[in-house]
Protein backbone atom coordinates (compact mmCIF):
# COMPACT_ATOMS: atom_id res chain seq x y z
CA UNK A 1 0.00 0.00 0.00
CA UNK A 2 1.33 3.40 -0.92
CA UNK A 3 1.98 5.96 1.80
CA UNK A 4 1.62 8.88 -0.61
CA UNK A 5 -1.64 10.02 0.96
CA UNK A 6 0.04 10.65 4.29
CA UNK A 7 2.67 12.89 2.70
CA UNK A 8 0.35 14.64 0.26
CA UNK A 9 0.44 18.42 0.47
CA UNK A 10 -2.64 20.63 0.43
CA UNK A 11 -1.43 23.59 -1.59
CA UNK A 12 0.92 26.50 -1.06
CA UNK A 13 1.49 28.92 1.79
CA UNK A 14 1.20 31.84 -0.62
CA UNK A 15 -2.32 30.88 -1.73
CA UNK A 16 -3.60 30.27 1.81
CA UNK A 17 -5.20 32.73 4.19
CA UNK A 18 -2.27 33.37 6.46
CA UNK A 19 -1.19 35.67 9.26
CA UNK A 20 2.34 36.94 9.79
CA UNK A 21 3.58 37.92 13.25
CA UNK A 22 5.73 40.64 11.66
CA UNK A 23 2.60 42.35 10.33
CA UNK A 24 1.09 42.37 13.81
CA UNK A 25 4.28 43.79 15.29
CA UNK A 26 4.57 46.48 12.65
CA UNK A 27 0.99 47.56 13.34
CA UNK A 28 1.73 47.78 17.08
CA UNK A 29 -0.88 45.15 17.91
CA UNK A 30 1.26 43.23 20.41
CA UNK A 31 2.10 46.29 22.52
CA UNK A 32 -1.41 47.62 23.02
CA UNK A 33 -4.99 46.64 23.66
CA UNK A 34 -6.62 46.84 20.26
CA UNK A 35 -8.47 45.17 17.43
CA UNK A 36 -6.81 44.37 14.14
CA UNK A 37 -8.63 43.51 10.91
CA UNK A 38 -7.04 41.26 8.33
CA UNK A 39 -8.42 40.45 4.88
CA UNK A 40 -7.26 38.24 2.03
CA UNK A 41 -7.68 38.44 -1.72
CA UNK A 42 -6.63 36.21 -4.59
CA UNK A 43 -6.47 37.53 -8.15
CA UNK A 44 -8.52 40.51 -7.02
CA UNK A 45 -11.26 38.35 -5.51
CA UNK A 46 -12.19 38.60 -1.85
CA UNK A 47 -11.18 35.51 0.15
CA UNK A 48 -12.57 36.66 3.48
CA UNK A 49 -11.55 38.63 6.53
CA UNK A 50 -11.03 38.21 10.27
CA UNK A 51 -10.85 40.38 13.33
CA UNK A 52 -8.12 39.85 15.89
CA UNK A 53 -8.10 41.13 19.45
CA UNK A 54 -5.13 41.61 21.74
CA UNK A 55 -5.25 42.87 25.31
CA UNK A 56 -2.10 44.55 26.58
CA UNK A 57 -0.09 42.18 28.77
CA UNK A 58 -1.72 39.00 27.43
CA UNK A 59 0.41 36.33 25.78
CA UNK A 60 -2.25 35.45 23.22
CA UNK A 61 -4.47 36.98 20.56
CA UNK A 62 -8.06 36.05 19.78
CA UNK A 63 -9.18 35.38 16.20
CA UNK A 64 -12.87 36.18 15.74
CA UNK A 65 -14.53 34.95 12.57
CA UNK A 66 -17.44 33.11 10.98
CA UNK A 67 -16.82 29.64 9.59
CA UNK A 68 -19.09 27.24 7.70
CA UNK A 69 -18.04 23.58 8.11
CA UNK A 70 -18.66 21.36 5.09
CA UNK A 71 -20.12 18.72 7.40
CA UNK A 72 -23.04 20.89 8.56
CA UNK A 73 -23.24 23.73 6.04
CA UNK A 74 -24.22 26.06 8.88
CA UNK A 75 -22.33 29.20 9.86
CA UNK A 76 -20.54 29.22 13.22
CA UNK A 77 -19.18 32.20 15.12
CA UNK A 78 -15.75 31.30 16.45
CA UNK A 79 -13.25 32.82 18.85
CA UNK A 80 -9.93 31.00 18.55
CA UNK A 81 -7.06 31.60 20.96
CA UNK A 82 -3.61 31.82 19.36
CA UNK A 83 -0.80 31.77 21.90
CA UNK A 84 2.29 33.96 21.56
CA UNK A 85 5.85 32.94 22.33
CA UNK A 86 8.97 35.07 22.74
CA UNK A 87 12.68 34.52 22.24
CA UNK A 88 15.24 36.86 23.79
CA UNK A 89 17.65 38.37 21.27
CA UNK A 90 20.42 40.94 21.43
CA UNK A 91 17.84 43.59 20.58
CA UNK A 92 15.16 42.58 23.07
CA UNK A 93 12.45 40.01 22.43
CA UNK A 94 11.22 38.53 19.19
CA UNK A 95 7.58 37.44 19.07
CA UNK A 96 6.21 34.32 17.41
CA UNK A 97 2.91 32.53 17.06
CA UNK A 98 2.66 29.18 18.81
CA UNK A 99 1.22 26.63 16.39
CA UNK A 100 -1.96 25.28 18.06
CA UNK A 101 -1.24 21.79 16.74
CA UNK A 102 2.48 21.11 17.22
CA UNK A 103 3.35 23.84 19.74
CA UNK A 104 6.34 25.10 17.74
CA UNK A 105 7.14 28.81 17.42
CA UNK A 106 6.21 30.08 13.97
CA UNK A 107 6.37 33.39 12.13
CA UNK A 108 3.45 32.49 9.86
CA UNK A 109 0.26 30.53 10.47
CA UNK A 110 -2.15 29.51 7.72
CA UNK A 111 -5.90 29.07 8.05
CA UNK A 112 -6.74 25.65 6.69
CA UNK A 113 -9.64 23.28 7.28
CA UNK A 114 -11.22 25.40 9.98
CA UNK A 115 -8.23 26.48 12.02
CA UNK A 116 -4.80 28.10 12.12
CA UNK A 117 -1.78 25.84 11.84
CA UNK A 118 1.82 26.15 10.76
CA UNK A 119 2.91 25.18 7.27
CA UNK A 120 4.13 21.75 8.38
CA UNK A 121 0.95 20.80 10.24
CA UNK A 122 -1.27 22.09 7.42
CA UNK A 123 0.94 20.27 4.90
CA UNK A 124 1.51 23.36 2.79
CA UNK A 125 4.50 24.03 0.58
CA UNK A 126 6.01 27.27 -0.63
CA UNK A 127 5.32 27.86 -4.32
CA UNK A 128 9.03 27.67 -5.15
CA UNK A 129 9.17 24.10 -3.81
CA UNK A 130 6.10 23.13 -5.84
CA UNK A 131 7.58 24.38 -9.09
CA UNK A 132 7.86 21.96 -11.99
CA UNK A 133 11.31 20.89 -13.13
CA UNK A 134 11.22 23.49 -15.92
CA UNK A 135 10.00 26.21 -13.54
CA UNK A 136 12.93 25.42 -11.27
CA UNK A 137 15.37 25.57 -14.18
CA UNK A 138 13.98 28.98 -15.14
CA UNK A 139 14.32 30.06 -11.52
CA UNK A 140 18.07 29.34 -11.64
CA UNK A 141 18.40 31.22 -14.94
CA UNK A 142 16.59 34.21 -13.41
CA UNK A 143 18.89 34.23 -10.37
CA UNK A 144 22.00 34.00 -12.54
CA UNK A 145 20.75 36.81 -14.77
CA UNK A 146 20.09 39.02 -11.76
CA UNK A 147 23.64 38.52 -10.49
CA UNK A 148 25.08 39.25 -13.94
CA UNK A 149 23.08 42.47 -14.03
CA UNK A 150 24.52 43.51 -10.67
CA UNK A 151 27.99 42.70 -11.96
CA UNK A 152 27.20 44.84 -15.04
CA UNK A 153 28.07 42.00 -17.39
CA UNK A 154 27.34 43.03 -20.99
CA UNK A 155 25.59 39.77 -21.87
CA UNK A 156 23.13 38.89 -19.10
CA UNK A 157 22.16 35.73 -21.00
CA UNK A 158 25.70 34.37 -20.85
CA UNK A 159 24.59 31.98 -18.13
CA UNK A 160 27.75 29.86 -18.16
CA UNK A 161 30.27 32.66 -17.81
CA UNK A 162 32.70 31.84 -14.99
CA UNK A 163 34.67 35.05 -14.66
CA UNK A 164 33.25 38.58 -14.68
CA UNK A 165 35.52 41.58 -13.94
CA UNK A 166 34.73 43.66 -10.88
CA UNK A 167 32.61 46.70 -11.76
CA UNK A 168 34.02 50.10 -10.87
CA UNK A 169 33.17 51.37 -7.39
CA UNK A 170 31.90 47.96 -6.27
CA UNK A 171 33.40 46.79 -2.99
CA UNK A 172 35.58 43.71 -3.15
CA UNK A 173 33.48 42.04 -0.46
CA UNK A 174 30.31 42.54 -2.51
CA UNK A 175 32.04 41.43 -5.71
CA UNK A 176 33.41 38.23 -4.17
CA UNK A 177 30.03 37.43 -2.63
CA UNK A 178 28.25 37.85 -5.97
CA UNK A 179 30.82 35.72 -7.81
CA UNK A 180 30.43 33.00 -5.21
CA UNK A 181 26.63 33.11 -5.55
CA UNK A 182 26.97 33.00 -9.34
CA UNK A 183 29.06 29.83 -9.19
CA UNK A 184 26.70 28.20 -6.69
CA UNK A 185 23.61 28.87 -8.81
CA UNK A 186 25.39 27.69 -11.96
CA UNK A 187 26.40 24.46 -10.25
CA UNK A 188 22.94 23.89 -8.77
CA UNK A 189 21.34 24.58 -12.15
CA UNK A 190 23.60 22.04 -13.85
CA UNK A 191 22.96 19.42 -11.18
CA UNK A 192 19.21 19.96 -11.32
CA UNK A 193 19.10 19.83 -15.11
CA UNK A 194 21.26 16.71 -15.15
CA UNK A 195 19.03 15.08 -12.53
CA UNK A 196 15.85 15.75 -14.53
CA UNK A 197 17.43 14.50 -17.76
CA UNK A 198 18.75 11.32 -16.14
CA UNK A 199 15.31 10.74 -14.68
CA UNK A 200 13.78 11.18 -18.13
CA UNK A 201 16.33 9.47 -20.40
CA UNK A 202 18.20 7.15 -18.09
CA UNK A 203 21.46 7.06 -16.15
CA UNK A 204 23.61 7.22 -19.31
CA UNK A 205 22.52 10.77 -20.11
CA UNK A 206 25.54 13.07 -20.42
CA UNK A 207 24.94 16.69 -19.44
CA UNK A 208 27.82 18.14 -21.47
CA UNK A 209 26.71 16.43 -24.67
CA UNK A 210 22.99 16.62 -23.95
CA UNK A 211 22.69 13.11 -25.36
CA UNK A 212 22.60 9.58 -24.08
CA UNK A 213 25.85 7.73 -24.41
CA UNK A 214 25.76 4.67 -26.59
PDB file of C-alpha atoms in Angstrom:
ATOM      1  CA  UNK A   1       0.000   0.000   0.000  1.00  0.00           C
ATOM      2  CA  UNK A   2       1.334   3.403  -0.924  1.00  0.00           C
ATOM      3  CA  UNK A   3       1.983   5.958   1.800  1.00  0.00           C
ATOM      4  CA  UNK A   4       1.622   8.876  -0.609  1.00  0.00           C
ATOM      5  CA  UNK A   5      -1.643  10.020   0.959  1.00  0.00           C
ATOM      6  CA  UNK A   6       0.042  10.654   4.288  1.00  0.00           C
ATOM      7  CA  UNK A   7       2.672  12.885   2.698  1.00  0.00           C
ATOM      8  CA  UNK A   8       0.354  14.640   0.260  1.00  0.00           C
ATOM      9  CA  UNK A   9       0.438  18.419   0.472  1.00  0.00           C
ATOM     10  CA  UNK A  10      -2.641  20.628   0.431  1.00  0.00           C
ATOM     11  CA  UNK A  11      -1.433  23.593  -1.593  1.00  0.00           C
ATOM     12  CA  UNK A  12       0.920  26.498  -1.057  1.00  0.00           C
ATOM     13  CA  UNK A  13       1.494  28.924   1.793  1.00  0.00           C
ATOM     14  CA  UNK A  14       1.199  31.844  -0.616  1.00  0.00           C
ATOM     15  CA  UNK A  15      -2.318  30.876  -1.727  1.00  0.00           C
ATOM     16  CA  UNK A  16      -3.604  30.274   1.806  1.00  0.00           C
ATOM     17  CA  UNK A  17      -5.205  32.735   4.191  1.00  0.00           C
ATOM     18  CA  UNK A  18      -2.267  33.367   6.462  1.00  0.00           C
ATOM     19  CA  UNK A  19      -1.195  35.674   9.257  1.00  0.00           C
ATOM     20  CA  UNK A  20       2.338  36.936   9.786  1.00  0.00           C
ATOM     21  CA  UNK A  21       3.577  37.919  13.246  1.00  0.00           C
ATOM     22  CA  UNK A  22       5.726  40.641  11.655  1.00  0.00           C
ATOM     23  CA  UNK A  23       2.602  42.353  10.325  1.00  0.00           C
ATOM     24  CA  UNK A  24       1.086  42.373  13.811  1.00  0.00           C
ATOM     25  CA  UNK A  25       4.283  43.787  15.288  1.00  0.00           C
ATOM     26  CA  UNK A  26       4.573  46.484  12.648  1.00  0.00           C
ATOM     27  CA  UNK A  27       0.988  47.559  13.335  1.00  0.00           C
ATOM     28  CA  UNK A  28       1.726  47.782  17.078  1.00  0.00           C
ATOM     29  CA  UNK A  29      -0.882  45.152  17.910  1.00  0.00           C
ATOM     30  CA  UNK A  30       1.262  43.235  20.415  1.00  0.00           C
ATOM     31  CA  UNK A  31       2.098  46.295  22.522  1.00  0.00           C
ATOM     32  CA  UNK A  32      -1.407  47.619  23.020  1.00  0.00           C
ATOM     33  CA  UNK A  33      -4.987  46.636  23.662  1.00  0.00           C
ATOM     34  CA  UNK A  34      -6.621  46.839  20.264  1.00  0.00           C
ATOM     35  CA  UNK A  35      -8.471  45.172  17.433  1.00  0.00           C
ATOM     36  CA  UNK A  36      -6.809  44.368  14.141  1.00  0.00           C
ATOM     37  CA  UNK A  37      -8.630  43.508  10.911  1.00  0.00           C
ATOM     38  CA  UNK A  38      -7.038  41.264   8.327  1.00  0.00           C
ATOM     39  CA  UNK A  39      -8.418  40.452   4.882  1.00  0.00           C
ATOM     40  CA  UNK A  40      -7.264  38.244   2.033  1.00  0.00           C
ATOM     41  CA  UNK A  41      -7.685  38.439  -1.716  1.00  0.00           C
ATOM     42  CA  UNK A  42      -6.628  36.214  -4.590  1.00  0.00           C
ATOM     43  CA  UNK A  43      -6.474  37.535  -8.153  1.00  0.00           C
ATOM     44  CA  UNK A  44      -8.525  40.511  -7.021  1.00  0.00           C
ATOM     45  CA  UNK A  45     -11.260  38.351  -5.515  1.00  0.00           C
ATOM     46  CA  UNK A  46     -12.191  38.596  -1.855  1.00  0.00           C
ATOM     47  CA  UNK A  47     -11.180  35.506   0.147  1.00  0.00           C
ATOM     48  CA  UNK A  48     -12.567  36.660   3.484  1.00  0.00           C
ATOM     49  CA  UNK A  49     -11.547  38.634   6.533  1.00  0.00           C
ATOM     50  CA  UNK A  50     -11.027  38.207  10.267  1.00  0.00           C
ATOM     51  CA  UNK A  51     -10.853  40.379  13.329  1.00  0.00           C
ATOM     52  CA  UNK A  52      -8.117  39.852  15.892  1.00  0.00           C
ATOM     53  CA  UNK A  53      -8.105  41.133  19.454  1.00  0.00           C
ATOM     54  CA  UNK A  54      -5.133  41.605  21.736  1.00  0.00           C
ATOM     55  CA  UNK A  55      -5.247  42.866  25.306  1.00  0.00           C
ATOM     56  CA  UNK A  56      -2.103  44.547  26.579  1.00  0.00           C
ATOM     57  CA  UNK A  57      -0.094  42.175  28.773  1.00  0.00           C
ATOM     58  CA  UNK A  58      -1.719  39.004  27.429  1.00  0.00           C
ATOM     59  CA  UNK A  59       0.410  36.331  25.783  1.00  0.00           C
ATOM     60  CA  UNK A  60      -2.245  35.454  23.222  1.00  0.00           C
ATOM     61  CA  UNK A  61      -4.470  36.978  20.557  1.00  0.00           C
ATOM     62  CA  UNK A  62      -8.065  36.051  19.776  1.00  0.00           C
ATOM     63  CA  UNK A  63      -9.180  35.384  16.199  1.00  0.00           C
ATOM     64  CA  UNK A  64     -12.874  36.179  15.735  1.00  0.00           C
ATOM     65  CA  UNK A  65     -14.533  34.953  12.565  1.00  0.00           C
ATOM     66  CA  UNK A  66     -17.438  33.105  10.983  1.00  0.00           C
ATOM     67  CA  UNK A  67     -16.824  29.637   9.588  1.00  0.00           C
ATOM     68  CA  UNK A  68     -19.087  27.240   7.702  1.00  0.00           C
ATOM     69  CA  UNK A  69     -18.036  23.580   8.105  1.00  0.00           C
ATOM     70  CA  UNK A  70     -18.657  21.360   5.094  1.00  0.00           C
ATOM     71  CA  UNK A  71     -20.115  18.725   7.401  1.00  0.00           C
ATOM     72  CA  UNK A  72     -23.038  20.894   8.555  1.00  0.00           C
ATOM     73  CA  UNK A  73     -23.241  23.733   6.037  1.00  0.00           C
ATOM     74  CA  UNK A  74     -24.221  26.062   8.883  1.00  0.00           C
ATOM     75  CA  UNK A  75     -22.326  29.198   9.863  1.00  0.00           C
ATOM     76  CA  UNK A  76     -20.544  29.215  13.216  1.00  0.00           C
ATOM     77  CA  UNK A  77     -19.176  32.200  15.119  1.00  0.00           C
ATOM     78  CA  UNK A  78     -15.748  31.302  16.448  1.00  0.00           C
ATOM     79  CA  UNK A  79     -13.252  32.824  18.848  1.00  0.00           C
ATOM     80  CA  UNK A  80      -9.934  30.998  18.549  1.00  0.00           C
ATOM     81  CA  UNK A  81      -7.059  31.602  20.955  1.00  0.00           C
ATOM     82  CA  UNK A  82      -3.608  31.820  19.361  1.00  0.00           C
ATOM     83  CA  UNK A  83      -0.799  31.774  21.905  1.00  0.00           C
ATOM     84  CA  UNK A  84       2.286  33.957  21.563  1.00  0.00           C
ATOM     85  CA  UNK A  85       5.854  32.941  22.332  1.00  0.00           C
ATOM     86  CA  UNK A  86       8.966  35.067  22.737  1.00  0.00           C
ATOM     87  CA  UNK A  87      12.684  34.519  22.244  1.00  0.00           C
ATOM     88  CA  UNK A  88      15.240  36.862  23.794  1.00  0.00           C
ATOM     89  CA  UNK A  89      17.649  38.367  21.269  1.00  0.00           C
ATOM     90  CA  UNK A  90      20.421  40.939  21.434  1.00  0.00           C
ATOM     91  CA  UNK A  91      17.840  43.590  20.580  1.00  0.00           C
ATOM     92  CA  UNK A  92      15.163  42.580  23.075  1.00  0.00           C
ATOM     93  CA  UNK A  93      12.453  40.008  22.434  1.00  0.00           C
ATOM     94  CA  UNK A  94      11.216  38.530  19.185  1.00  0.00           C
ATOM     95  CA  UNK A  95       7.584  37.441  19.074  1.00  0.00           C
ATOM     96  CA  UNK A  96       6.215  34.319  17.412  1.00  0.00           C
ATOM     97  CA  UNK A  97       2.913  32.534  17.055  1.00  0.00           C
ATOM     98  CA  UNK A  98       2.657  29.182  18.806  1.00  0.00           C
ATOM     99  CA  UNK A  99       1.222  26.632  16.395  1.00  0.00           C
ATOM    100  CA  UNK A 100      -1.956  25.277  18.059  1.00  0.00           C
ATOM    101  CA  UNK A 101      -1.243  21.787  16.743  1.00  0.00           C
ATOM    102  CA  UNK A 102       2.477  21.114  17.220  1.00  0.00           C
ATOM    103  CA  UNK A 103       3.351  23.845  19.742  1.00  0.00           C
ATOM    104  CA  UNK A 104       6.341  25.102  17.741  1.00  0.00           C
ATOM    105  CA  UNK A 105       7.142  28.811  17.424  1.00  0.00           C
ATOM    106  CA  UNK A 106       6.211  30.079  13.969  1.00  0.00           C
ATOM    107  CA  UNK A 107       6.370  33.388  12.131  1.00  0.00           C
ATOM    108  CA  UNK A 108       3.449  32.492   9.855  1.00  0.00           C
ATOM    109  CA  UNK A 109       0.264  30.527  10.471  1.00  0.00           C
ATOM    110  CA  UNK A 110      -2.149  29.514   7.719  1.00  0.00           C
ATOM    111  CA  UNK A 111      -5.902  29.073   8.053  1.00  0.00           C
ATOM    112  CA  UNK A 112      -6.741  25.653   6.686  1.00  0.00           C
ATOM    113  CA  UNK A 113      -9.637  23.277   7.282  1.00  0.00           C
ATOM    114  CA  UNK A 114     -11.222  25.405   9.977  1.00  0.00           C
ATOM    115  CA  UNK A 115      -8.229  26.482  12.019  1.00  0.00           C
ATOM    116  CA  UNK A 116      -4.803  28.102  12.122  1.00  0.00           C
ATOM    117  CA  UNK A 117      -1.782  25.840  11.835  1.00  0.00           C
ATOM    118  CA  UNK A 118       1.823  26.151  10.763  1.00  0.00           C
ATOM    119  CA  UNK A 119       2.906  25.180   7.274  1.00  0.00           C
ATOM    120  CA  UNK A 120       4.127  21.750   8.377  1.00  0.00           C
ATOM    121  CA  UNK A 121       0.949  20.801  10.237  1.00  0.00           C
ATOM    122  CA  UNK A 122      -1.275  22.093   7.422  1.00  0.00           C
ATOM    123  CA  UNK A 123       0.945  20.269   4.896  1.00  0.00           C
ATOM    124  CA  UNK A 124       1.507  23.357   2.792  1.00  0.00           C
ATOM    125  CA  UNK A 125       4.504  24.033   0.577  1.00  0.00           C
ATOM    126  CA  UNK A 126       6.014  27.271  -0.631  1.00  0.00           C
ATOM    127  CA  UNK A 127       5.321  27.857  -4.316  1.00  0.00           C
ATOM    128  CA  UNK A 128       9.027  27.666  -5.149  1.00  0.00           C
ATOM    129  CA  UNK A 129       9.172  24.104  -3.806  1.00  0.00           C
ATOM    130  CA  UNK A 130       6.102  23.130  -5.839  1.00  0.00           C
ATOM    131  CA  UNK A 131       7.578  24.376  -9.092  1.00  0.00           C
ATOM    132  CA  UNK A 132       7.865  21.955 -11.985  1.00  0.00           C
ATOM    133  CA  UNK A 133      11.308  20.895 -13.128  1.00  0.00           C
ATOM    134  CA  UNK A 134      11.216  23.495 -15.917  1.00  0.00           C
ATOM    135  CA  UNK A 135       9.995  26.213 -13.539  1.00  0.00           C
ATOM    136  CA  UNK A 136      12.933  25.420 -11.274  1.00  0.00           C
ATOM    137  CA  UNK A 137      15.370  25.570 -14.184  1.00  0.00           C
ATOM    138  CA  UNK A 138      13.976  28.983 -15.138  1.00  0.00           C
ATOM    139  CA  UNK A 139      14.324  30.058 -11.517  1.00  0.00           C
ATOM    140  CA  UNK A 140      18.069  29.344 -11.638  1.00  0.00           C
ATOM    141  CA  UNK A 141      18.396  31.217 -14.939  1.00  0.00           C
ATOM    142  CA  UNK A 142      16.586  34.211 -13.413  1.00  0.00           C
ATOM    143  CA  UNK A 143      18.889  34.235 -10.374  1.00  0.00           C
ATOM    144  CA  UNK A 144      22.002  33.999 -12.539  1.00  0.00           C
ATOM    145  CA  UNK A 145      20.751  36.805 -14.772  1.00  0.00           C
ATOM    146  CA  UNK A 146      20.089  39.024 -11.761  1.00  0.00           C
ATOM    147  CA  UNK A 147      23.643  38.523 -10.489  1.00  0.00           C
ATOM    148  CA  UNK A 148      25.084  39.251 -13.937  1.00  0.00           C
ATOM    149  CA  UNK A 149      23.081  42.469 -14.027  1.00  0.00           C
ATOM    150  CA  UNK A 150      24.524  43.514 -10.665  1.00  0.00           C
ATOM    151  CA  UNK A 151      27.995  42.699 -11.964  1.00  0.00           C
ATOM    152  CA  UNK A 152      27.197  44.840 -15.044  1.00  0.00           C
ATOM    153  CA  UNK A 153      28.073  42.005 -17.392  1.00  0.00           C
ATOM    154  CA  UNK A 154      27.342  43.035 -20.987  1.00  0.00           C
ATOM    155  CA  UNK A 155      25.593  39.768 -21.869  1.00  0.00           C
ATOM    156  CA  UNK A 156      23.131  38.890 -19.104  1.00  0.00           C
ATOM    157  CA  UNK A 157      22.160  35.728 -20.999  1.00  0.00           C
ATOM    158  CA  UNK A 158      25.703  34.372 -20.853  1.00  0.00           C
ATOM    159  CA  UNK A 159      24.592  31.976 -18.129  1.00  0.00           C
ATOM    160  CA  UNK A 160      27.749  29.857 -18.159  1.00  0.00           C
ATOM    161  CA  UNK A 161      30.273  32.664 -17.814  1.00  0.00           C
ATOM    162  CA  UNK A 162      32.698  31.839 -14.993  1.00  0.00           C
ATOM    163  CA  UNK A 163      34.668  35.047 -14.656  1.00  0.00           C
ATOM    164  CA  UNK A 164      33.253  38.579 -14.680  1.00  0.00           C
ATOM    165  CA  UNK A 165      35.521  41.581 -13.942  1.00  0.00           C
ATOM    166  CA  UNK A 166      34.730  43.657 -10.884  1.00  0.00           C
ATOM    167  CA  UNK A 167      32.614  46.705 -11.762  1.00  0.00           C
ATOM    168  CA  UNK A 168      34.024  50.097 -10.874  1.00  0.00           C
ATOM    169  CA  UNK A 169      33.175  51.367  -7.387  1.00  0.00           C
ATOM    170  CA  UNK A 170      31.897  47.956  -6.270  1.00  0.00           C
ATOM    171  CA  UNK A 171      33.402  46.791  -2.988  1.00  0.00           C
ATOM    172  CA  UNK A 172      35.583  43.711  -3.150  1.00  0.00           C
ATOM    173  CA  UNK A 173      33.483  42.037  -0.457  1.00  0.00           C
ATOM    174  CA  UNK A 174      30.313  42.537  -2.514  1.00  0.00           C
ATOM    175  CA  UNK A 175      32.037  41.433  -5.713  1.00  0.00           C
ATOM    176  CA  UNK A 176      33.407  38.233  -4.174  1.00  0.00           C
ATOM    177  CA  UNK A 177      30.031  37.427  -2.630  1.00  0.00           C
ATOM    178  CA  UNK A 178      28.250  37.846  -5.974  1.00  0.00           C
ATOM    179  CA  UNK A 179      30.816  35.723  -7.811  1.00  0.00           C
ATOM    180  CA  UNK A 180      30.425  33.001  -5.206  1.00  0.00           C
ATOM    181  CA  UNK A 181      26.629  33.114  -5.551  1.00  0.00           C
ATOM    182  CA  UNK A 182      26.973  33.003  -9.336  1.00  0.00           C
ATOM    183  CA  UNK A 183      29.060  29.833  -9.187  1.00  0.00           C
ATOM    184  CA  UNK A 184      26.705  28.204  -6.686  1.00  0.00           C
ATOM    185  CA  UNK A 185      23.612  28.866  -8.810  1.00  0.00           C
ATOM    186  CA  UNK A 186      25.395  27.691 -11.959  1.00  0.00           C
ATOM    187  CA  UNK A 187      26.399  24.456 -10.255  1.00  0.00           C
ATOM    188  CA  UNK A 188      22.939  23.893  -8.770  1.00  0.00           C
ATOM    189  CA  UNK A 189      21.338  24.578 -12.146  1.00  0.00           C
ATOM    190  CA  UNK A 190      23.603  22.041 -13.853  1.00  0.00           C
ATOM    191  CA  UNK A 191      22.964  19.417 -11.180  1.00  0.00           C
ATOM    192  CA  UNK A 192      19.213  19.962 -11.324  1.00  0.00           C
ATOM    193  CA  UNK A 193      19.105  19.826 -15.115  1.00  0.00           C
ATOM    194  CA  UNK A 194      21.256  16.706 -15.152  1.00  0.00           C
ATOM    195  CA  UNK A 195      19.032  15.084 -12.532  1.00  0.00           C
ATOM    196  CA  UNK A 196      15.854  15.751 -14.528  1.00  0.00           C
ATOM    197  CA  UNK A 197      17.426  14.496 -17.758  1.00  0.00           C
ATOM    198  CA  UNK A 198      18.748  11.319 -16.139  1.00  0.00           C
ATOM    199  CA  UNK A 199      15.308  10.735 -14.684  1.00  0.00           C
ATOM    200  CA  UNK A 200      13.775  11.181 -18.126  1.00  0.00           C
ATOM    201  CA  UNK A 201      16.333   9.475 -20.405  1.00  0.00           C
ATOM    202  CA  UNK A 202      18.198   7.148 -18.086  1.00  0.00           C
ATOM    203  CA  UNK A 203      21.456   7.056 -16.151  1.00  0.00           C
ATOM    204  CA  UNK A 204      23.613   7.222 -19.306  1.00  0.00           C
ATOM    205  CA  UNK A 205      22.523  10.769 -20.113  1.00  0.00           C
ATOM    206  CA  UNK A 206      25.538  13.067 -20.423  1.00  0.00           C
ATOM    207  CA  UNK A 207      24.943  16.695 -19.436  1.00  0.00           C
ATOM    208  CA  UNK A 208      27.816  18.143 -21.466  1.00  0.00           C
ATOM    209  CA  UNK A 209      26.712  16.433 -24.674  1.00  0.00           C
ATOM    210  CA  UNK A 210      22.993  16.618 -23.946  1.00  0.00           C
ATOM    211  CA  UNK A 211      22.693  13.106 -25.362  1.00  0.00           C
ATOM    212  CA  UNK A 212      22.601   9.576 -24.080  1.00  0.00           C
ATOM    213  CA  UNK A 213      25.850   7.727 -24.413  1.00  0.00           C
ATOM    214  CA  UNK A 214      25.761   4.670 -26.593  1.00  0.00           C
TER     215      UNK A 214
END
